[in-house]
């Protein structure tokens, strides 16, 4: 009997793990992996501890604690005026990562094509690979990371089944405009496509820019799977509590996969996130205000140093063009920054399916600003800024 062949080796170790390891090894300021170096509110932790000391230690219902689903339903109604039923339209997952994986498993077959905006988050290709489907890239146009309705049309083939939209967008920080979202919606309706929206940065939108949710647009709610997470909104990336909002016929499929992926997500942490969703509205305003200050600090420093970028409207990332500073290819430049300048970043070519294409032509790295002010200043000083 021959041993099975290696199947997943093309994926190797994620760039986020690699750059965090490199940052630790070289004593560099870690502006690479997107995790805050501060935690969310104490009352959320207290609620999880209380749940753990109480009666929340056995399996939760596979679809998630009823109270958590009710609270998610209320929050969605409040922020977007879209009503989702806690019973058969909302499901709790072990992070948006698991929700994305289950979405790929639930809906796609070998040969199916899914349109995605490049650059894109690193778990999308793995999800496509796991289902035998294929990502078809619409490359956002530099330097402003925009696209046109014609770009969407060019990506369409008879095998296209869906379009995956991440807004606010990792890594560019774009928040797609109402016009861009409407173009996607019209395209999806005209071609009868499923739409998957990754909204994990939904609360991190700055300068009072409106965040357009796909599910609020005419005729879109019933063809959209909305994916989000508590990770960024509550600065608890290690808890891995994510969720989906989708009409019953789509939710049924997602739940079938989730049931056999993890069955249920950590029960006391779900109870903790209930407390998070009971925080006053002021929490979200403060979160945005704090992040906007961190963004401005990093952006001002990077400008002083000669980096060029579109100021992010959302997320906690800046993608910066370093071509006036170095001619190194982005992976080499990132290692050089980490080892020599003691600042770790993410090379942007990893967010494309064909890293050779983009890396050969363009020089971009991603900086994360989900760090306290002192850490951001230390990083900028290491890079040579006068702070
Ligand atoms: N989507 C995007 C765009 C992300 O940046 C992340 C980062 N964590 C995720 C999904 C995964 O979220 P989670 O940590 O909840 O699995
Ligand atoms: N979303 C985070 C980022 O983009 C990292 C997530 C992870 O490490 N898997 O940096």
mmCIF file of C-alpha atoms and ligand atoms in Angstrom:
data_model
loop_
_atom_site.group_PDB
_atom_site.id
_atom_site.type_symbol
_atom_site.label_atom_id
_atom_site.label_comp_id
_atom_site.label_asym_id
_atom_site.label_seq_id
_atom_site.Cartn_x
_atom_site.Cartn_y
_atom_site.Cartn_z
ATOM 1 C CA UNK A 1 0.000 0.000 0.000
ATOM 2 C CA UNK A 2 1.671 3.290 -0.984
ATOM 3 C CA UNK A 3 1.487 6.074 1.580
ATOM 4 C CA UNK A 4 -0.793 8.933 0.472
ATOM 5 C CA UNK A 5 0.961 11.786 -1.342
ATOM 6 C CA UNK A 6 1.399 15.119 0.410
ATOM 7 C CA UNK A 7 -1.681 17.139 -0.505
ATOM 8 C CA UNK A 8 -1.467 20.507 1.240
ATOM 9 C CA UNK A 9 2.286 21.114 1.113
ATOM 10 C CA UNK A 10 1.921 23.918 -1.471
ATOM 11 C CA UNK A 11 0.540 26.084 1.336
ATOM 12 C CA UNK A 12 3.533 25.833 3.684
ATOM 13 C CA UNK A 13 3.504 27.997 6.817
ATOM 14 C CA UNK A 14 1.347 31.138 6.740
ATOM 15 C CA UNK A 15 3.224 34.393 6.171
ATOM 16 C CA UNK A 16 1.687 35.754 9.391
ATOM 17 C CA UNK A 17 3.288 33.005 11.479
ATOM 18 C CA UNK A 18 6.575 33.351 9.581
ATOM 19 C CA UNK A 19 6.868 37.097 10.059
ATOM 20 C CA UNK A 20 5.898 36.918 13.740
ATOM 21 C CA UNK A 21 8.612 34.276 14.225
ATOM 22 C CA UNK A 22 11.091 36.505 12.365
ATOM 23 C CA UNK A 23 10.076 39.532 14.474
ATOM 24 C CA UNK A 24 10.647 37.551 17.690
ATOM 25 C CA UNK A 25 13.950 36.144 16.478
ATOM 26 C CA UNK A 26 15.375 39.550 15.526
ATOM 27 C CA UNK A 27 13.800 41.572 18.325
ATOM 28 C CA UNK A 28 11.857 43.599 15.743
ATOM 29 C CA UNK A 29 8.709 45.642 16.326
ATOM 30 C CA UNK A 30 5.943 43.436 14.946
ATOM 31 C CA UNK A 31 3.864 45.487 12.499
ATOM 32 C CA UNK A 32 3.331 42.314 10.467
ATOM 33 C CA UNK A 33 0.672 39.945 11.814
ATOM 34 C CA UNK A 34 -2.635 41.689 12.431
ATOM 35 C CA UNK A 35 -3.266 41.207 16.128
ATOM 36 C CA UNK A 36 -3.609 44.010 18.678
ATOM 37 C CA UNK A 37 -0.986 44.183 21.419
ATOM 38 C CA UNK A 38 -3.790 45.169 23.812
ATOM 39 C CA UNK A 39 -6.923 43.260 24.811
ATOM 40 C CA UNK A 40 -10.608 44.058 24.581
ATOM 41 C CA UNK A 41 -12.639 45.252 27.596
ATOM 42 C CA UNK A 42 -12.263 43.504 30.967
ATOM 43 C CA UNK A 43 -15.990 42.877 31.281
ATOM 44 C CA UNK A 44 -15.852 40.553 28.281
ATOM 45 C CA UNK A 45 -13.100 38.501 29.909
ATOM 46 C CA UNK A 46 -14.974 38.526 33.231
ATOM 47 C CA UNK A 47 -18.086 37.203 31.524
ATOM 48 C CA UNK A 48 -16.108 34.334 29.952
ATOM 49 C CA UNK A 49 -14.475 33.499 33.293
ATOM 50 C CA UNK A 50 -17.857 33.546 34.995
ATOM 51 C CA UNK A 51 -19.262 31.288 32.300
ATOM 52 C CA UNK A 52 -16.357 28.892 32.722
ATOM 53 C CA UNK A 53 -16.787 28.809 36.494
ATOM 54 C CA UNK A 54 -20.510 28.330 35.985
ATOM 55 C CA UNK A 55 -22.432 26.129 33.688
ATOM 56 C CA UNK A 56 -20.900 26.818 30.261
ATOM 57 C CA UNK A 57 -18.337 24.066 29.872
ATOM 58 C CA UNK A 58 -20.019 21.426 27.760
ATOM 59 C CA UNK A 59 -20.840 21.510 24.066
ATOM 60 C CA UNK A 60 -22.831 24.531 22.985
ATOM 61 C CA UNK A 61 -25.595 23.967 20.434
ATOM 62 C CA UNK A 62 -23.778 23.368 17.161
ATOM 63 C CA UNK A 63 -25.238 26.534 15.617
ATOM 64 C CA UNK A 64 -24.197 28.700 18.582
ATOM 65 C CA UNK A 65 -25.621 29.847 21.926
ATOM 66 C CA UNK A 66 -29.194 31.138 21.373
ATOM 67 C CA UNK A 67 -28.463 34.338 23.312
ATOM 68 C CA UNK A 68 -25.416 35.093 21.177
ATOM 69 C CA UNK A 69 -27.433 34.625 17.985
ATOM 70 C CA UNK A 70 -30.181 36.892 19.356
ATOM 71 C CA UNK A 71 -27.642 39.595 20.195
ATOM 72 C CA UNK A 72 -26.032 39.292 16.756
ATOM 73 C CA UNK A 73 -29.445 39.662 15.180
ATOM 74 C CA UNK A 74 -30.111 42.854 17.191
ATOM 75 C CA UNK A 75 -26.711 44.331 16.360
ATOM 76 C CA UNK A 76 -27.145 43.693 12.646
ATOM 77 C CA UNK A 77 -30.608 45.247 12.756
ATOM 78 C CA UNK A 78 -29.235 48.283 14.572
ATOM 79 C CA UNK A 79 -26.225 48.863 12.318
ATOM 80 C CA UNK A 80 -27.825 47.992 8.979
ATOM 81 C CA UNK A 81 -31.601 47.759 9.360
ATOM 82 C CA UNK A 82 -31.497 44.211 8.002
ATOM 83 C CA UNK A 83 -33.376 41.593 10.014
ATOM 84 C CA UNK A 84 -31.921 38.096 10.332
ATOM 85 C CA UNK A 85 -33.625 35.371 12.325
ATOM 86 C CA UNK A 86 -31.511 33.948 15.162
ATOM 87 C CA UNK A 87 -33.195 30.584 14.579
ATOM 88 C CA UNK A 88 -32.370 29.812 11.019
ATOM 89 C CA UNK A 89 -30.229 32.607 9.578
ATOM 90 C CA UNK A 90 -27.374 33.157 12.046
ATOM 91 C CA UNK A 91 -24.639 30.626 12.900
ATOM 92 C CA UNK A 92 -21.617 30.839 15.192
ATOM 93 C CA UNK A 93 -18.253 29.571 13.882
ATOM 94 C CA UNK A 94 -14.727 29.227 15.234
ATOM 95 C CA UNK A 95 -13.655 32.494 13.698
ATOM 96 C CA UNK A 96 -14.331 33.928 10.269
ATOM 97 C CA UNK A 97 -11.628 31.531 9.065
ATOM 98 C CA UNK A 98 -13.801 28.513 9.818
ATOM 99 C CA UNK A 99 -16.863 30.273 8.400
ATOM 100 C CA UNK A 100 -14.997 30.914 5.149
ATOM 101 C CA UNK A 101 -13.778 27.329 4.987
ATOM 102 C CA UNK A 102 -17.312 25.995 5.552
ATOM 103 C CA UNK A 103 -18.652 28.365 2.901
ATOM 104 C CA UNK A 104 -16.241 26.974 0.306
ATOM 105 C CA UNK A 105 -17.108 23.416 1.341
ATOM 106 C CA UNK A 106 -20.830 24.069 1.356
ATOM 107 C CA UNK A 107 -21.251 25.660 -2.050
ATOM 108 C CA UNK A 108 -18.424 24.833 -4.462
ATOM 109 C CA UNK A 109 -17.418 21.847 -6.545
ATOM 110 C CA UNK A 110 -14.371 21.056 -8.668
ATOM 111 C CA UNK A 111 -14.303 23.361 -11.677
ATOM 112 C CA UNK A 112 -16.416 26.117 -10.109
ATOM 113 C CA UNK A 113 -14.933 29.611 -10.288
ATOM 114 C CA UNK A 114 -15.145 32.301 -7.631
ATOM 115 C CA UNK A 115 -14.239 35.889 -8.471
ATOM 116 C CA UNK A 116 -12.121 37.599 -5.840
ATOM 117 C CA UNK A 117 -10.411 40.976 -5.620
ATOM 118 C CA UNK A 118 -6.639 40.734 -5.457
ATOM 119 C CA UNK A 119 -4.795 41.320 -3.210
ATOM 120 C CA UNK A 120 -6.785 39.017 -0.877
ATOM 121 C CA UNK A 121 -6.572 37.370 2.542
ATOM 122 C CA UNK A 122 -4.466 34.229 2.630
ATOM 123 C CA UNK A 123 -7.107 31.686 3.626
ATOM 124 C CA UNK A 124 -9.191 32.204 0.469
ATOM 125 C CA UNK A 125 -6.942 30.090 -1.804
ATOM 126 C CA UNK A 126 -6.914 27.331 0.822
ATOM 127 C CA UNK A 127 -10.714 27.323 0.916
ATOM 128 C CA UNK A 128 -10.889 27.135 -2.857
ATOM 129 C CA UNK A 129 -8.294 24.344 -2.929
ATOM 130 C CA UNK A 130 -10.210 22.358 -0.299
ATOM 131 C CA UNK A 131 -13.315 22.354 -2.490
ATOM 132 C CA UNK A 132 -11.530 21.904 -5.827
ATOM 133 C CA UNK A 133 -12.818 25.288 -6.987
ATOM 134 C CA UNK A 134 -10.749 28.064 -8.513
ATOM 135 C CA UNK A 135 -10.262 31.722 -7.578
ATOM 136 C CA UNK A 136 -10.351 34.122 -10.508
ATOM 137 C CA UNK A 137 -8.651 37.409 -9.672
ATOM 138 C CA UNK A 138 -9.860 40.897 -10.375
ATOM 139 C CA UNK A 139 -6.725 42.875 -9.602
ATOM 140 C CA UNK A 140 -7.471 46.137 -7.827
ATOM 141 C CA UNK A 141 -5.883 48.961 -9.788
ATOM 142 C CA UNK A 142 -2.915 50.656 -8.185
ATOM 143 C CA UNK A 143 -2.260 53.126 -6.685
ATOM 144 C CA UNK A 144 -5.848 53.571 -5.438
ATOM 145 C CA UNK A 145 -6.967 49.922 -5.309
ATOM 146 C CA UNK A 146 -10.125 50.478 -7.344
ATOM 147 C CA UNK A 147 -11.960 48.432 -9.980
ATOM 148 C CA UNK A 148 -14.558 49.006 -12.676
ATOM 149 C CA UNK A 149 -17.695 47.142 -13.736
ATOM 150 C CA UNK A 150 -15.776 46.111 -16.891
ATOM 151 C CA UNK A 151 -13.094 44.447 -14.723
ATOM 152 C CA UNK A 152 -15.810 42.253 -13.211
ATOM 153 C CA UNK A 153 -17.209 41.401 -16.622
ATOM 154 C CA UNK A 154 -13.785 40.290 -17.868
ATOM 155 C CA UNK A 155 -13.450 37.788 -15.005
ATOM 156 C CA UNK A 156 -16.769 36.112 -15.811
ATOM 157 C CA UNK A 157 -16.859 32.657 -17.442
ATOM 158 C CA UNK A 158 -19.602 30.025 -17.767
ATOM 159 C CA UNK A 159 -18.099 28.392 -14.670
ATOM 160 C CA UNK A 160 -18.409 31.466 -12.403
ATOM 161 C CA UNK A 161 -20.552 30.638 -9.372
ATOM 162 C CA UNK A 162 -19.799 33.382 -6.878
ATOM 163 C CA UNK A 163 -17.986 36.567 -6.006
ATOM 164 C CA UNK A 164 -16.188 37.025 -2.707
ATOM 165 C CA UNK A 165 -15.981 40.611 -1.458
ATOM 166 C CA UNK A 166 -13.916 41.724 1.519
ATOM 167 C CA UNK A 167 -14.807 45.229 2.689
ATOM 168 C CA UNK A 168 -13.234 46.902 4.638
ATOM 169 C CA UNK A 169 -10.428 45.271 2.699
ATOM 170 C CA UNK A 170 -7.359 43.468 3.991
ATOM 171 C CA UNK A 171 -4.628 44.370 3.078
ATOM 172 C CA UNK A 172 -5.353 47.699 1.298
ATOM 173 C CA UNK A 173 -7.666 49.306 3.869
ATOM 174 C CA UNK A 174 -10.172 50.194 1.153
ATOM 175 C CA UNK A 175 -13.833 50.537 2.086
ATOM 176 C CA UNK A 176 -15.648 50.001 -1.198
ATOM 177 C CA UNK A 177 -17.956 52.853 -2.160
ATOM 178 C CA UNK A 178 -21.686 52.506 -2.611
ATOM 179 C CA UNK A 179 -21.118 52.713 -6.384
ATOM 180 C CA UNK A 180 -18.557 49.892 -6.281
ATOM 181 C CA UNK A 181 -20.847 47.747 -4.122
ATOM 182 C CA UNK A 182 -23.797 48.451 -6.411
ATOM 183 C CA UNK A 183 -21.717 47.466 -9.443
ATOM 184 C CA UNK A 184 -20.924 44.147 -7.733
ATOM 185 C CA UNK A 185 -24.574 43.648 -6.759
ATOM 186 C CA UNK A 186 -25.802 44.342 -10.309
ATOM 187 C CA UNK A 187 -23.178 41.980 -11.694
ATOM 188 C CA UNK A 188 -24.180 39.234 -9.221
ATOM 189 C CA UNK A 189 -27.865 39.609 -10.007
ATOM 190 C CA UNK A 190 -27.334 39.700 -13.772
ATOM 191 C CA UNK A 191 -25.320 36.477 -13.627
ATOM 192 C CA UNK A 192 -27.168 34.744 -10.784
ATOM 193 C CA UNK A 193 -24.077 34.552 -8.552
ATOM 194 C CA UNK A 194 -23.767 33.831 -4.865
ATOM 195 C CA UNK A 195 -22.073 36.692 -2.999
ATOM 196 C CA UNK A 196 -19.845 36.059 -0.006
ATOM 197 C CA UNK A 197 -18.921 39.144 2.000
ATOM 198 C CA UNK A 198 -16.067 39.095 4.490
ATOM 199 C CA UNK A 199 -16.899 41.962 6.861
ATOM 200 C CA UNK A 200 -14.564 41.207 9.774
ATOM 201 C CA UNK A 201 -13.376 44.856 9.841
ATOM 202 C CA UNK A 202 -16.965 46.195 9.763
ATOM 203 C CA UNK A 203 -16.479 48.426 12.816
ATOM 204 C CA UNK A 204 -13.059 49.780 11.796
ATOM 205 C CA UNK A 205 -14.079 52.510 9.352
ATOM 206 C CA UNK A 206 -12.658 56.031 9.705
ATOM 207 C CA UNK A 207 -13.401 59.671 8.891
ATOM 208 C CA UNK A 208 -17.154 58.955 9.084
ATOM 209 C CA UNK A 209 -16.989 57.205 5.706
ATOM 210 C CA UNK A 210 -20.143 55.152 5.124
ATOM 211 C CA UNK A 211 -19.728 51.374 5.158
ATOM 212 C CA UNK A 212 -22.026 49.785 2.568
ATOM 213 C CA UNK A 213 -23.062 46.246 3.383
ATOM 214 C CA UNK A 214 -23.930 44.104 0.388
ATOM 215 C CA UNK A 215 -26.954 42.635 2.160
ATOM 216 C CA UNK A 216 -28.558 46.096 2.410
ATOM 217 C CA UNK A 217 -28.605 46.580 -1.371
ATOM 218 C CA UNK A 218 -31.725 45.899 -3.369
ATOM 219 C CA UNK A 219 -32.296 42.175 -3.939
ATOM 220 C CA UNK A 220 -29.015 41.083 -2.337
ATOM 221 C CA UNK A 221 -29.939 39.766 1.093
ATOM 222 C CA UNK A 222 -31.124 36.443 -0.255
ATOM 223 C CA UNK A 223 -28.069 35.702 -2.367
ATOM 224 C CA UNK A 224 -25.452 36.799 0.182
ATOM 225 C CA UNK A 225 -23.521 34.995 2.902
ATOM 226 C CA UNK A 226 -22.280 37.640 5.355
ATOM 227 C CA UNK A 227 -19.220 36.570 7.340
ATOM 228 C CA UNK A 228 -17.906 38.459 10.343
ATOM 229 C CA UNK A 229 -16.051 37.944 13.586
ATOM 230 C CA UNK A 230 -15.609 39.230 17.106
ATOM 231 C CA UNK A 231 -11.816 39.200 16.673
ATOM 232 C CA UNK A 232 -11.162 42.764 15.489
ATOM 233 C CA UNK A 233 -14.236 44.502 16.918
ATOM 234 C CA UNK A 234 -13.425 43.387 20.454
ATOM 235 C CA UNK A 235 -9.615 43.044 20.180
ATOM 236 C CA UNK A 236 -9.760 39.339 21.031
ATOM 237 C CA UNK A 237 -8.216 37.645 18.017
ATOM 238 C CA UNK A 238 -7.316 34.518 20.001
ATOM 239 C CA UNK A 239 -10.907 33.711 20.927
ATOM 240 C CA UNK A 240 -11.915 32.722 17.415
ATOM 241 C CA UNK A 241 -15.623 33.451 17.606
ATOM 242 C CA UNK A 242 -17.002 34.281 14.165
ATOM 243 C CA UNK A 243 -20.461 34.199 12.625
ATOM 244 C CA UNK A 244 -22.513 34.143 9.438
ATOM 245 C CA UNK A 245 -25.771 35.785 8.414
ATOM 246 C CA UNK A 246 -27.495 34.124 5.468
ATOM 247 C CA UNK A 247 -31.013 33.201 4.360
ATOM 248 C CA UNK A 248 -32.297 29.821 5.597
ATOM 249 C CA UNK A 249 -31.554 27.817 2.444
ATOM 250 C CA UNK A 250 -27.887 28.921 2.556
ATOM 251 C CA UNK A 251 -27.591 28.719 6.347
ATOM 252 C CA UNK A 252 -28.799 25.108 6.240
ATOM 253 C CA UNK A 253 -25.808 24.162 4.070
ATOM 254 C CA UNK A 254 -23.324 26.119 6.179
ATOM 255 C CA UNK A 255 -24.571 24.477 9.353
ATOM 256 C CA UNK A 256 -24.245 21.014 7.810
ATOM 257 C CA UNK A 257 -20.525 21.602 7.192
ATOM 258 C CA UNK A 258 -19.869 23.377 10.498
ATOM 259 C CA UNK A 259 -21.434 20.461 12.359
ATOM 260 C CA UNK A 260 -18.713 18.143 11.053
ATOM 261 C CA UNK A 261 -15.843 20.633 11.087
ATOM 262 C CA UNK A 262 -15.729 21.632 14.760
ATOM 263 C CA UNK A 263 -19.349 20.829 15.755
ATOM 264 C CA UNK A 264 -19.469 23.887 18.012
ATOM 265 C CA UNK A 265 -17.267 26.804 19.073
ATOM 266 C CA UNK A 266 -15.903 27.222 22.635
ATOM 267 C CA UNK A 267 -18.949 27.615 24.903
ATOM 268 C CA UNK A 268 -17.605 30.005 27.587
ATOM 269 C CA UNK A 269 -16.079 32.256 24.939
ATOM 270 C CA UNK A 270 -19.442 32.498 23.203
ATOM 271 C CA UNK A 271 -20.851 33.599 26.565
ATOM 272 C CA UNK A 272 -18.066 36.200 26.778
ATOM 273 C CA UNK A 273 -18.981 37.581 23.358
ATOM 274 C CA UNK A 274 -22.586 37.962 24.581
ATOM 275 C CA UNK A 275 -21.224 40.459 27.127
ATOM 276 C CA UNK A 276 -19.258 42.150 24.332
ATOM 277 C CA UNK A 277 -22.437 42.661 22.317
ATOM 278 C CA UNK A 278 -24.075 44.223 25.363
ATOM 279 C CA UNK A 279 -21.448 46.991 25.565
ATOM 280 C CA UNK A 280 -22.855 50.510 25.117
ATOM 281 C CA UNK A 281 -22.764 52.112 21.681
ATOM 282 C CA UNK A 282 -19.997 54.435 22.922
ATOM 283 C CA UNK A 283 -17.601 51.467 22.846
ATOM 284 C CA UNK A 284 -17.648 51.382 19.038
ATOM 285 C CA UNK A 285 -17.111 55.126 18.686
ATOM 286 C CA UNK A 286 -14.114 54.973 21.015
ATOM 287 C CA UNK A 287 -12.683 51.968 19.154
ATOM 288 C CA UNK A 288 -12.842 53.855 15.855
ATOM 289 C CA UNK A 289 -11.444 57.061 17.362
ATOM 290 C CA UNK A 290 -8.493 55.206 18.911
ATOM 291 C CA UNK A 291 -7.741 53.372 15.685
ATOM 292 C CA UNK A 292 -8.031 56.535 13.633
ATOM 293 C CA UNK A 293 -5.341 58.143 15.828
ATOM 294 C CA UNK A 294 -3.077 55.112 15.393
ATOM 295 C CA UNK A 295 -3.657 55.191 11.644
ATOM 296 C CA UNK A 296 -2.762 58.879 11.447
ATOM 297 C CA UNK A 297 0.370 58.377 13.521
ATOM 298 C CA UNK A 298 1.598 55.558 11.298
ATOM 299 C CA UNK A 299 0.607 57.297 8.060
ATOM 300 C CA UNK A 300 2.345 60.540 9.020
ATOM 301 C CA UNK A 301 5.511 58.653 9.929
ATOM 302 C CA UNK A 302 5.492 56.612 6.731
ATOM 303 C CA UNK A 303 4.974 59.748 4.640
ATOM 304 C CA UNK A 304 7.945 61.410 6.336
ATOM 305 C CA UNK A 305 10.026 58.346 5.464
ATOM 306 C CA UNK A 306 9.104 58.483 1.769
ATOM 307 C CA UNK A 307 6.585 55.644 1.557
ATOM 308 C CA UNK A 308 3.650 56.225 -0.806
ATOM 309 C CA UNK A 309 0.164 54.868 -0.077
ATOM 310 C CA UNK A 310 -3.553 55.440 -0.248
ATOM 311 C CA UNK A 311 -4.582 56.365 3.269
ATOM 312 C CA UNK A 312 -6.714 53.463 4.516
ATOM 313 C CA UNK A 313 -10.412 54.232 5.030
ATOM 314 C CA UNK A 314 -10.816 51.126 7.169
ATOM 315 C CA UNK A 315 -9.144 48.040 8.748
ATOM 316 C CA UNK A 316 -5.865 48.321 10.663
ATOM 317 C CA UNK A 317 -3.507 48.032 7.704
ATOM 318 C CA UNK A 318 -1.572 50.323 5.375
ATOM 319 C CA UNK A 319 -0.152 49.002 2.105
ATOM 320 C CA UNK A 320 2.815 51.177 1.235
ATOM 321 C CA UNK A 321 4.919 51.521 -1.904
ATOM 322 C CA UNK A 322 8.594 51.532 -0.913
ATOM 323 C CA UNK A 323 10.077 51.912 -4.393
ATOM 324 C CA UNK A 324 11.791 55.218 -3.553
ATOM 325 C CA UNK A 325 13.508 53.529 -0.606
ATOM 326 C CA UNK A 326 14.626 50.204 -2.046
ATOM 327 C CA UNK A 327 14.611 48.172 -5.200
ATOM 328 C CA UNK A 328 14.533 44.834 -3.371
ATOM 329 C CA UNK A 329 11.701 42.425 -4.176
ATOM 330 C CA UNK A 330 9.044 42.596 -1.421
ATOM 331 C CA UNK A 331 9.860 39.335 0.407
ATOM 332 C CA UNK A 332 13.550 40.303 0.541
ATOM 333 C CA UNK A 333 12.684 43.853 1.589
ATOM 334 C CA UNK A 334 10.456 42.564 4.414
ATOM 335 C CA UNK A 335 13.230 40.321 5.739
ATOM 336 C CA UNK A 336 15.741 43.135 5.413
ATOM 337 C CA UNK A 337 13.471 45.525 7.336
ATOM 338 C CA UNK A 338 12.978 42.901 10.050
ATOM 339 C CA UNK A 339 16.640 41.997 10.430
ATOM 340 C CA UNK A 340 18.294 45.372 9.866
ATOM 341 C CA UNK A 341 15.725 48.008 10.778
ATOM 342 C CA UNK A 342 13.957 45.892 13.412
ATOM 343 C CA UNK A 343 10.466 46.374 12.001
ATOM 344 C CA UNK A 344 8.504 43.378 10.726
ATOM 345 C CA UNK A 345 5.975 43.854 7.902
ATOM 346 C CA UNK A 346 4.096 41.616 5.454
ATOM 347 C CA UNK A 347 5.222 41.415 1.797
ATOM 348 C CA UNK A 348 2.133 42.215 -0.265
ATOM 349 C CA UNK A 349 2.843 39.653 -3.003
ATOM 350 C CA UNK A 350 1.565 36.894 -0.674
ATOM 351 C CA UNK A 351 -1.924 38.332 -1.120
ATOM 352 C CA UNK A 352 -1.956 37.369 -4.805
ATOM 353 C CA UNK A 353 -2.294 33.918 -6.396
ATOM 354 C CA UNK A 354 0.602 34.635 -8.742
ATOM 355 C CA UNK A 355 3.144 36.386 -6.537
ATOM 356 C CA UNK A 356 5.626 36.580 -9.424
ATOM 357 C CA UNK A 357 3.390 38.877 -11.470
ATOM 358 C CA UNK A 358 2.831 41.531 -8.876
ATOM 359 C CA UNK A 359 6.158 41.305 -7.089
ATOM 360 C CA UNK A 360 8.035 41.655 -10.331
ATOM 361 C CA UNK A 361 6.335 44.927 -11.151
ATOM 362 C CA UNK A 362 5.538 46.575 -7.880
ATOM 363 C CA UNK A 363 7.052 47.247 -4.489
ATOM 364 C CA UNK A 364 4.510 47.085 -1.660
ATOM 365 C CA UNK A 365 4.559 45.965 1.970
ATOM 366 C CA UNK A 366 1.771 45.947 4.556
ATOM 367 C CA UNK A 367 2.095 47.652 7.935
ATOM 368 C CA UNK A 368 -0.372 46.847 10.765
ATOM 369 C CA UNK A 369 -1.371 49.647 13.163
ATOM 370 C CA UNK A 370 -3.267 47.520 15.715
ATOM 371 C CA UNK A 371 -0.523 48.359 18.222
ATOM 372 C CA UNK A 372 -0.343 50.853 21.061
ATOM 373 C CA UNK A 373 1.042 54.305 20.323
ATOM 374 C CA UNK A 374 4.411 53.600 21.936
ATOM 375 C CA UNK A 375 4.933 50.508 19.789
ATOM 376 C CA UNK A 376 4.000 52.384 16.616
ATOM 377 C CA UNK A 377 6.404 55.192 17.534
ATOM 378 C CA UNK A 378 9.160 52.680 18.305
ATOM 379 C CA UNK A 379 8.615 51.076 14.883
ATOM 380 C CA UNK A 380 8.719 54.428 13.103
ATOM 381 C CA UNK A 381 11.863 55.458 14.998
ATOM 382 C CA UNK A 382 13.513 52.194 13.979
ATOM 383 C CA UNK A 383 12.710 53.092 10.385
ATOM 384 C CA UNK A 384 14.375 56.482 10.851
ATOM 385 C CA UNK A 385 11.464 58.831 11.558
ATOM 386 C CA UNK A 386 12.023 61.825 13.845
ATOM 387 C CA UNK A 387 9.582 61.225 16.680
HETATM 388 N N1 LIG B 1 -10.931 37.686 6.868
HETATM 389 C C1 LIG B 1 -10.026 38.673 6.874
HETATM 390 C C2 LIG B 1 -10.042 39.671 5.777
HETATM 391 C C3 LIG B 1 -9.092 38.768 7.895
HETATM 392 O O1 LIG B 1 -8.177 39.731 7.878
HETATM 393 C C4 LIG B 1 -9.112 37.818 8.924
HETATM 394 C C5 LIG B 1 -8.061 37.985 9.972
HETATM 395 N N2 LIG B 1 -8.075 37.377 11.040
HETATM 396 C C6 LIG B 1 -10.085 36.807 8.888
HETATM 397 C C7 LIG B 1 -10.975 36.766 7.836
HETATM 398 C C8 LIG B 1 -10.159 35.734 9.914
HETATM 399 O O2 LIG B 1 -10.859 36.114 11.048
HETATM 400 P P1 LIG B 1 -10.884 35.208 12.367
HETATM 401 O O3 LIG B 1 -9.684 35.554 13.162
HETATM 402 O O4 LIG B 1 -12.169 35.525 13.034
HETATM 403 O O5 LIG B 1 -10.843 33.770 11.923
HETATM 404 N N1 LIG B 2 -5.881 38.673 9.794
HETATM 405 C C1 LIG B 2 -4.560 38.799 10.299
HETATM 406 C C2 LIG B 2 -3.704 39.538 9.287
HETATM 407 O O1 LIG B 2 -4.107 39.759 8.189
HETATM 408 C C3 LIG B 2 -3.832 37.523 10.612
HETATM 409 C C4 LIG B 2 -4.632 36.305 10.769
HETATM 410 C C5 LIG B 2 -3.761 35.115 10.981
HETATM 411 O O2 LIG B 2 -2.654 35.187 11.474
HETATM 412 N N2 LIG B 2 -4.267 34.010 10.544
HETATM 413 O O3 LIG B 2 -2.613 39.878 9.617
#
